[in-house]
Amino acid sequence: MKKIIVPVDFSEHSEYALEAASMLAKKNNAEILALHMLEISNAVINKADNMKQMESLFFLKLAEKKFEEFLNKDYLKGLNVTPIVKHFKVFSEVNDVAKENNVDLIVMGSQGVSGIKEVLIGSNTEKVVRHSEIPVLIIKHNPILMDFENVVFACDFSEDAIQQYLNAKEMVIKLGSKMHLVYVNLPGSRFKSSSETEKLVASFLRKAEGSLEKMKEVNYVNDYTIEQGILNFSNLIGADLIAVATHGRKGISHFFEGSISEDIANHSTLPVMTFKI
C-alpha cells in the first residue's frame, strides 16, 4: 500500500478518516493525499470570466488556508501528506483523482444517514462507494486502533465477485488480519438448501483459489436480510472490519434495488471496506 487518499470537507468525521489513514500510512510507509472538493456554485460559474476567475481564486486561497490549519495535526508528523484542491461539484469524481494518482485505498469518514434522507439524498460516502473502482474504507468514529485482527468478508459467492474476493484477500494479507468468509441465506424465494449453498461456494472457491481448502472457513448465516445477517455475524465474532463486494448500482436501478454495501456503510458502527464488482 503506497498511496492513500482522504476526501476532506473539514468536518469531524473527515478528521477521523485522516487519523485512521495516518495509522495505516505509518504501518505501510504510505503517502497520504488529502483531497478537498471545492464546489463552485452555478452562480459563480455563470458570471463573466473575469469575475468568475477572481471568485474562484478567492475560494481556492480560502481552501488552501483551511487545509494548512486542518493538516496541522501531531499524528501527521513524519508522514508525506499532499493536499489537493479540485474544482469538482460531485463526489463521484474522487475515483478519477484516485486513479490518476495510482491510489491503493480511499479512506472516508461517515456519520451515516437514515430514513427519508437516506432514500432521497444519500451521503457523500455513499456516492464515493457507488462510483469507486478502488477499495473504500469507511470510518465511523474516532479511531483508537487500526489493528484489524478479524475481518468479515461477505459476498454472494457469484462468479462476478471472484476478483473482489481476491482483492479483499490481498488487502487482508497487507493488514495482517484473519478473513472470515460469510454467506447469508434468506427466507422465501432466495432461500438455498445446505447442499445448494455448499455447491455454490465450492464452485466459487475452485475458480478463485484452485482448491477447496477454504471451504472450512466459510460461515453460513440465516437471517431476514443480508445486511442484518452480516452485522449480526460480525458482532458475534467480535469483528474489527466488515468487507463487502458492491455492484455499485446507479440511477433508477439503485433507487429500486438499493445497495447492500451502502446500507452496511450507513448503518454499521464498525469500519467498512468496499470492493466494487
mmCIF file of C-alpha atoms in Angstrom:
data_model
loop_
_atom_site.group_PDB
_atom_site.id
_atom_site.type_symbol
_atom_site.label_atom_id
_atom_site.label_comp_id
_atom_site.label_asym_id
_atom_site.label_seq_id
_atom_site.Cartn_x
_atom_site.Cartn_y
_atom_site.Cartn_z
ATOM 1 C CA MET A 1 0.000 0.000 0.000
ATOM 2 C CA LYS A 2 1.799 3.094 -1.255
ATOM 3 C CA LYS A 3 -0.869 5.815 -1.535
ATOM 4 C CA ILE A 4 -3.999 6.564 0.487
ATOM 5 C CA ILE A 5 -6.477 9.276 -0.474
ATOM 6 C CA VAL A 6 -8.674 11.022 2.113
ATOM 7 C CA PRO A 7 -11.544 13.237 0.866
ATOM 8 C CA VAL A 8 -11.702 16.167 3.302
ATOM 9 C CA ASP A 9 -14.605 18.523 3.984
ATOM 10 C CA PHE A 10 -13.046 19.821 7.237
ATOM 11 C CA SER A 11 -15.715 18.037 9.316
ATOM 12 C CA GLU A 12 -15.176 15.969 12.454
ATOM 13 C CA HIS A 13 -15.731 12.749 10.505
ATOM 14 C CA SER A 14 -13.194 13.627 7.812
ATOM 15 C CA GLU A 15 -10.697 14.169 10.636
ATOM 16 C CA TYR A 16 -11.481 10.648 11.887
ATOM 17 C CA ALA A 17 -10.675 9.380 8.392
ATOM 18 C CA LEU A 18 -7.459 11.396 8.252
ATOM 19 C CA GLU A 19 -6.267 9.998 11.581
ATOM 20 C CA ALA A 20 -7.173 6.444 10.519
ATOM 21 C CA ALA A 21 -5.279 6.960 7.255
ATOM 22 C CA SER A 22 -2.254 8.219 9.202
ATOM 23 C CA MET A 23 -2.164 4.962 11.222
ATOM 24 C CA LEU A 24 -2.296 2.877 8.040
ATOM 25 C CA ALA A 25 0.299 5.109 6.343
ATOM 26 C CA LYS A 26 2.753 4.666 9.223
ATOM 27 C CA LYS A 27 2.376 0.882 9.110
ATOM 28 C CA ASN A 28 2.823 0.730 5.340
ATOM 29 C CA ASN A 29 5.184 3.665 4.739
ATOM 30 C CA ALA A 30 2.496 5.165 2.501
ATOM 31 C CA GLU A 31 1.782 8.676 1.254
ATOM 32 C CA ILE A 32 -1.484 10.443 2.124
ATOM 33 C CA LEU A 33 -3.313 12.561 -0.448
ATOM 34 C CA ALA A 34 -5.775 14.890 1.301
ATOM 35 C CA LEU A 35 -8.430 15.873 -1.238
ATOM 36 C CA HIS A 36 -10.831 18.795 -0.845
ATOM 37 C CA MET A 37 -13.688 19.120 -3.308
ATOM 38 C CA LEU A 38 -14.048 22.843 -3.943
ATOM 39 C CA GLU A 39 -17.688 23.143 -5.010
ATOM 40 C CA ILE A 40 -18.061 26.307 -7.082
ATOM 41 C CA SER A 41 -21.708 27.320 -7.243
ATOM 42 C CA ASN A 42 -23.584 27.765 -10.522
ATOM 43 C CA ALA A 43 -23.960 31.450 -9.658
ATOM 44 C CA VAL A 44 -20.178 31.852 -9.764
ATOM 45 C CA ILE A 45 -19.748 29.655 -12.834
ATOM 46 C CA ASN A 46 -22.306 31.677 -14.832
ATOM 47 C CA LYS A 47 -20.664 35.046 -14.145
ATOM 48 C CA ALA A 48 -18.397 36.877 -16.588
ATOM 49 C CA ASP A 49 -14.973 35.328 -16.966
ATOM 50 C CA ASN A 50 -13.002 37.961 -15.030
ATOM 51 C CA MET A 51 -15.404 37.937 -12.098
ATOM 52 C CA LYS A 52 -15.541 34.135 -12.130
ATOM 53 C CA GLN A 53 -11.760 33.882 -12.057
ATOM 54 C CA MET A 54 -11.496 36.319 -9.148
ATOM 55 C CA GLU A 55 -14.107 34.500 -7.061
ATOM 56 C CA SER A 56 -12.653 31.096 -7.927
ATOM 57 C CA LEU A 57 -9.215 32.313 -6.856
ATOM 58 C CA PHE A 58 -10.689 33.615 -3.590
ATOM 59 C CA PHE A 59 -12.333 30.271 -2.779
ATOM 60 C CA LEU A 60 -9.152 28.417 -3.760
ATOM 61 C CA LYS A 61 -6.996 30.543 -1.430
ATOM 62 C CA LEU A 62 -9.561 30.107 1.350
ATOM 63 C CA ALA A 63 -9.499 26.322 0.900
ATOM 64 C CA GLU A 64 -5.688 26.293 0.921
ATOM 65 C CA LYS A 65 -5.667 28.261 4.180
ATOM 66 C CA LYS A 66 -8.190 25.896 5.785
ATOM 67 C CA PHE A 67 -6.124 22.939 4.555
ATOM 68 C CA GLU A 68 -2.985 24.314 6.208
ATOM 69 C CA GLU A 69 -4.845 24.603 9.509
ATOM 70 C CA PHE A 70 -6.653 21.264 9.155
ATOM 71 C CA LEU A 71 -3.447 19.331 8.383
ATOM 72 C CA ASN A 72 -1.588 20.766 11.372
ATOM 73 C CA LYS A 73 -2.008 17.577 13.408
ATOM 74 C CA ASP A 74 0.527 15.825 15.629
ATOM 75 C CA TYR A 75 -0.415 12.415 14.216
ATOM 76 C CA LEU A 76 0.620 13.568 10.713
ATOM 77 C CA LYS A 77 4.157 14.487 11.725
ATOM 78 C CA GLY A 78 6.760 12.488 9.839
ATOM 79 C CA LEU A 79 4.279 11.479 7.137
ATOM 80 C CA ASN A 80 4.271 12.523 3.499
ATOM 81 C CA VAL A 81 0.958 14.405 3.165
ATOM 82 C CA THR A 82 -0.029 16.118 -0.094
ATOM 83 C CA PRO A 83 -3.047 18.478 -0.071
ATOM 84 C CA ILE A 84 -5.086 18.548 -3.297
ATOM 85 C CA VAL A 85 -7.846 21.036 -4.112
ATOM 86 C CA LYS A 86 -10.103 20.212 -7.060
ATOM 87 C CA HIS A 87 -12.913 22.256 -8.641
ATOM 88 C CA PHE A 88 -15.453 19.455 -8.549
ATOM 89 C CA LYS A 89 -19.179 19.502 -7.871
ATOM 90 C CA VAL A 90 -19.816 15.792 -7.317
ATOM 91 C CA PHE A 91 -18.088 13.176 -5.145
ATOM 92 C CA SER A 92 -18.157 10.599 -7.942
ATOM 93 C CA GLU A 93 -15.022 12.299 -9.263
ATOM 94 C CA VAL A 94 -12.976 11.147 -6.253
ATOM 95 C CA ASN A 95 -12.477 7.918 -8.197
ATOM 96 C CA ASP A 96 -10.931 9.864 -11.100
ATOM 97 C CA VAL A 97 -8.419 11.566 -8.801
ATOM 98 C CA ALA A 98 -7.581 8.237 -7.142
ATOM 99 C CA LYS A 99 -6.942 6.554 -10.498
ATOM 100 C CA GLU A 100 -4.840 9.457 -11.790
ATOM 101 C CA ASN A 101 -2.582 9.171 -8.737
ATOM 102 C CA ASN A 102 -2.429 5.345 -8.603
ATOM 103 C CA VAL A 103 -4.023 5.298 -5.167
ATOM 104 C CA ASP A 104 -4.432 1.953 -3.359
ATOM 105 C CA LEU A 105 -7.149 2.918 -0.872
ATOM 106 C CA ILE A 106 -9.723 5.653 -0.236
ATOM 107 C CA VAL A 107 -10.429 6.404 3.437
ATOM 108 C CA MET A 108 -13.588 8.345 4.290
ATOM 109 C CA GLY A 109 -15.352 9.381 7.460
ATOM 110 C CA SER A 110 -19.115 8.985 7.653
ATOM 111 C CA GLN A 111 -21.819 9.608 10.211
ATOM 112 C CA GLY A 112 -24.341 7.694 8.067
ATOM 113 C CA VAL A 113 -27.855 8.761 7.120
ATOM 114 C CA SER A 114 -31.235 7.157 7.628
ATOM 115 C CA GLY A 115 -34.936 7.443 6.891
ATOM 116 C CA ILE A 116 -36.214 9.625 4.064
ATOM 117 C CA LYS A 117 -32.905 11.480 3.852
ATOM 118 C CA GLU A 118 -31.160 8.186 3.064
ATOM 119 C CA VAL A 119 -33.677 7.373 0.304
ATOM 120 C CA LEU A 120 -33.736 10.768 -1.383
ATOM 121 C CA ILE A 121 -30.259 12.162 -0.831
ATOM 122 C CA GLY A 122 -27.844 9.570 0.497
ATOM 123 C CA SER A 123 -24.443 10.659 1.747
ATOM 124 C CA ASN A 124 -21.185 11.740 0.144
ATOM 125 C CA THR A 125 -19.679 8.470 1.354
ATOM 126 C CA GLU A 126 -22.379 6.508 -0.463
ATOM 127 C CA LYS A 127 -21.643 8.436 -3.664
ATOM 128 C CA VAL A 128 -17.962 7.587 -3.451
ATOM 129 C CA VAL A 129 -18.695 3.899 -2.711
ATOM 130 C CA ARG A 130 -21.100 3.744 -5.648
ATOM 131 C CA HIS A 131 -18.546 5.042 -8.178
ATOM 132 C CA SER A 132 -15.164 3.982 -6.812
ATOM 133 C CA GLU A 133 -13.192 1.262 -8.584
ATOM 134 C CA ILE A 134 -10.693 1.410 -5.722
ATOM 135 C CA PRO A 135 -11.348 -0.090 -2.252
ATOM 136 C CA VAL A 136 -13.036 2.382 0.107
ATOM 137 C CA LEU A 137 -12.540 2.221 3.879
ATOM 138 C CA ILE A 138 -15.330 3.947 5.821
ATOM 139 C CA ILE A 139 -14.603 5.141 9.363
ATOM 140 C CA LYS A 140 -17.477 5.999 11.719
ATOM 141 C CA HIS A 141 -15.743 7.013 14.935
ATOM 142 C CA ASN A 142 -12.522 8.429 16.291
ATOM 143 C CA PRO A 143 -10.029 5.614 15.551
ATOM 144 C CA ILE A 144 -8.267 4.217 18.601
ATOM 145 C CA LEU A 145 -6.553 1.247 16.989
ATOM 146 C CA MET A 146 -6.314 0.223 13.359
ATOM 147 C CA ASP A 147 -5.322 -3.352 14.107
ATOM 148 C CA PHE A 148 -7.952 -5.231 12.122
ATOM 149 C CA GLU A 149 -7.444 -8.697 13.615
ATOM 150 C CA ASN A 150 -10.738 -10.159 12.371
ATOM 151 C CA VAL A 151 -12.195 -9.133 9.014
ATOM 152 C CA VAL A 152 -15.592 -10.372 7.833
ATOM 153 C CA PHE A 153 -15.814 -10.653 4.041
ATOM 154 C CA ALA A 154 -19.370 -11.103 2.798
ATOM 155 C CA CYS A 155 -20.429 -11.734 -0.785
ATOM 156 C CA ASP A 156 -22.927 -13.796 -2.738
ATOM 157 C CA PHE A 157 -20.200 -16.188 -3.974
ATOM 158 C CA SER A 158 -21.183 -15.500 -7.556
ATOM 159 C CA GLU A 159 -18.609 -15.681 -10.324
ATOM 160 C CA ASP A 160 -18.800 -11.880 -10.639
ATOM 161 C CA ALA A 161 -17.357 -11.488 -7.128
ATOM 162 C CA ILE A 162 -14.206 -13.588 -7.656
ATOM 163 C CA GLN A 163 -11.892 -10.665 -8.436
ATOM 164 C CA GLN A 164 -13.234 -8.681 -5.486
ATOM 165 C CA TYR A 165 -12.656 -11.663 -3.204
ATOM 166 C CA LEU A 166 -9.053 -11.862 -4.425
ATOM 167 C CA ASN A 167 -8.632 -8.094 -3.951
ATOM 168 C CA ALA A 168 -10.043 -8.339 -0.434
ATOM 169 C CA LYS A 169 -7.810 -11.310 0.351
ATOM 170 C CA GLU A 170 -4.753 -9.340 -0.781
ATOM 171 C CA MET A 171 -5.795 -6.349 1.340
ATOM 172 C CA VAL A 172 -6.378 -8.568 4.389
ATOM 173 C CA ILE A 173 -2.879 -10.005 3.993
ATOM 174 C CA LYS A 174 -1.441 -6.459 3.871
ATOM 175 C CA LEU A 175 -3.357 -5.609 7.049
ATOM 176 C CA GLY A 176 -2.111 -8.765 8.766
ATOM 177 C CA SER A 177 -5.684 -9.849 9.504
ATOM 178 C CA LYS A 178 -7.728 -13.046 9.552
ATOM 179 C CA MET A 179 -10.559 -13.248 6.996
ATOM 180 C CA HIS A 180 -13.920 -14.794 7.908
ATOM 181 C CA LEU A 181 -15.970 -15.651 4.800
ATOM 182 C CA VAL A 182 -19.746 -15.255 5.163
ATOM 183 C CA TYR A 183 -22.728 -16.314 3.094
ATOM 184 C CA VAL A 184 -26.160 -15.044 4.222
ATOM 185 C CA ASN A 185 -29.114 -17.294 3.420
ATOM 186 C CA LEU A 186 -32.517 -15.590 3.181
ATOM 187 C CA PRO A 187 -36.037 -16.959 3.602
ATOM 188 C CA GLY A 188 -38.545 -17.045 0.736
ATOM 189 C CA SER A 189 -37.711 -17.308 -2.951
ATOM 190 C CA ARG A 190 -33.996 -16.653 -2.396
ATOM 191 C CA PHE A 191 -33.568 -19.484 0.138
ATOM 192 C CA LYS A 192 -30.976 -22.157 -0.690
ATOM 193 C CA SER A 193 -30.615 -25.570 0.928
ATOM 194 C CA SER A 194 -27.350 -26.588 2.610
ATOM 195 C CA SER A 195 -26.314 -28.674 -0.399
ATOM 196 C CA GLU A 196 -27.106 -25.787 -2.781
ATOM 197 C CA THR A 197 -25.057 -23.254 -0.814
ATOM 198 C CA GLU A 198 -22.121 -25.638 -0.438
ATOM 199 C CA LYS A 199 -22.187 -26.343 -4.169
ATOM 200 C CA LEU A 200 -22.232 -22.600 -4.898
ATOM 201 C CA VAL A 201 -19.320 -21.898 -2.553
ATOM 202 C CA ALA A 202 -17.328 -24.894 -3.815
ATOM 203 C CA SER A 203 -17.663 -23.709 -7.423
ATOM 204 C CA PHE A 204 -16.583 -20.210 -6.373
ATOM 205 C CA LEU A 205 -13.502 -21.400 -4.479
ATOM 206 C CA ARG A 206 -12.407 -23.764 -7.255
ATOM 207 C CA LYS A 207 -12.343 -20.819 -9.666
ATOM 208 C CA ALA A 208 -10.892 -18.309 -7.197
ATOM 209 C CA GLU A 209 -8.400 -20.481 -5.311
ATOM 210 C CA GLY A 210 -7.988 -23.579 -7.456
ATOM 211 C CA SER A 211 -8.849 -25.717 -4.425
ATOM 212 C CA LEU A 212 -11.491 -26.284 -1.729
ATOM 213 C CA GLU A 213 -9.110 -25.709 1.166
ATOM 214 C CA LYS A 214 -11.012 -22.647 2.394
ATOM 215 C CA MET A 215 -14.409 -24.407 2.473
ATOM 216 C CA LYS A 216 -13.970 -24.923 6.207
ATOM 217 C CA GLU A 217 -13.532 -21.166 6.704
ATOM 218 C CA VAL A 218 -16.921 -20.257 5.189
ATOM 219 C CA ASN A 219 -19.676 -19.329 7.638
ATOM 220 C CA TYR A 220 -23.346 -19.824 6.688
ATOM 221 C CA VAL A 221 -25.776 -17.406 8.314
ATOM 222 C CA ASN A 222 -29.585 -17.423 8.195
ATOM 223 C CA ASP A 223 -31.312 -14.069 8.583
ATOM 224 C CA TYR A 224 -34.151 -11.926 7.273
ATOM 225 C CA THR A 225 -31.890 -9.523 5.348
ATOM 226 C CA ILE A 226 -28.329 -9.791 4.061
ATOM 227 C CA GLU A 227 -27.373 -6.590 5.858
ATOM 228 C CA GLN A 228 -28.663 -7.841 9.211
ATOM 229 C CA GLY A 229 -27.017 -11.219 8.735
ATOM 230 C CA ILE A 230 -23.630 -9.612 8.103
ATOM 231 C CA LEU A 231 -23.938 -7.201 11.029
ATOM 232 C CA ASN A 232 -25.138 -9.906 13.446
ATOM 233 C CA PHE A 233 -22.344 -12.293 12.476
ATOM 234 C CA SER A 234 -19.748 -9.507 12.757
ATOM 235 C CA ASN A 235 -20.923 -8.676 16.265
ATOM 236 C CA LEU A 236 -20.969 -12.362 17.223
ATOM 237 C CA ILE A 237 -17.296 -12.971 16.406
ATOM 238 C CA GLY A 238 -16.104 -9.540 17.539
ATOM 239 C CA ALA A 239 -15.022 -8.426 14.065
ATOM 240 C CA ASP A 240 -12.895 -5.291 13.653
ATOM 241 C CA LEU A 241 -13.763 -4.648 9.993
ATOM 242 C CA ILE A 242 -16.500 -5.615 7.526
ATOM 243 C CA ALA A 243 -15.501 -6.053 3.872
ATOM 244 C CA VAL A 244 -18.137 -6.360 1.155
ATOM 245 C CA ALA A 245 -18.284 -6.621 -2.617
ATOM 246 C CA THR A 246 -20.546 -3.982 -4.160
ATOM 247 C CA HIS A 247 -22.205 -3.816 -7.569
ATOM 248 C CA GLY A 248 -22.211 -0.009 -7.381
ATOM 249 C CA ARG A 249 -25.721 0.350 -8.803
ATOM 250 C CA LYS A 250 -26.624 3.776 -10.143
ATOM 251 C CA GLY A 251 -29.679 5.682 -11.257
ATOM 252 C CA ILE A 252 -33.087 4.018 -11.287
ATOM 253 C CA SER A 253 -31.583 0.592 -10.596
ATOM 254 C CA HIS A 254 -30.049 1.890 -7.373
ATOM 255 C CA PHE A 255 -33.304 3.555 -6.330
ATOM 256 C CA PHE A 256 -35.365 0.380 -6.615
ATOM 257 C CA GLU A 257 -32.809 -2.255 -5.639
ATOM 258 C CA GLY A 258 -30.523 -0.320 -3.340
ATOM 259 C CA SER A 259 -27.016 -1.446 -2.462
ATOM 260 C CA ILE A 260 -26.201 -3.774 0.424
ATOM 261 C CA SER A 261 -22.711 -2.311 0.759
ATOM 262 C CA GLU A 262 -24.071 1.236 1.021
ATOM 263 C CA ASP A 263 -26.652 0.147 3.606
ATOM 264 C CA ILE A 264 -23.945 -1.522 5.686
ATOM 265 C CA ALA A 265 -21.680 1.510 5.306
ATOM 266 C CA ASN A 266 -24.521 3.680 6.617
ATOM 267 C CA HIS A 267 -25.680 1.501 9.486
ATOM 268 C CA SER A 268 -22.601 -0.340 10.764
ATOM 269 C CA THR A 269 -20.718 1.012 13.771
ATOM 270 C CA LEU A 270 -17.668 -0.960 12.599
ATOM 271 C CA PRO A 271 -15.330 0.272 9.863
ATOM 272 C CA VAL A 272 -16.448 -0.986 6.433
ATOM 273 C CA MET A 273 -14.326 -1.621 3.340
ATOM 274 C CA THR A 274 -15.978 -1.943 -0.074
ATOM 275 C CA PHE A 275 -14.712 -3.607 -3.258
ATOM 276 C CA LYS A 276 -16.608 -2.803 -6.453
ATOM 277 C CA ILE A 277 -17.662 -5.580 -8.816
#
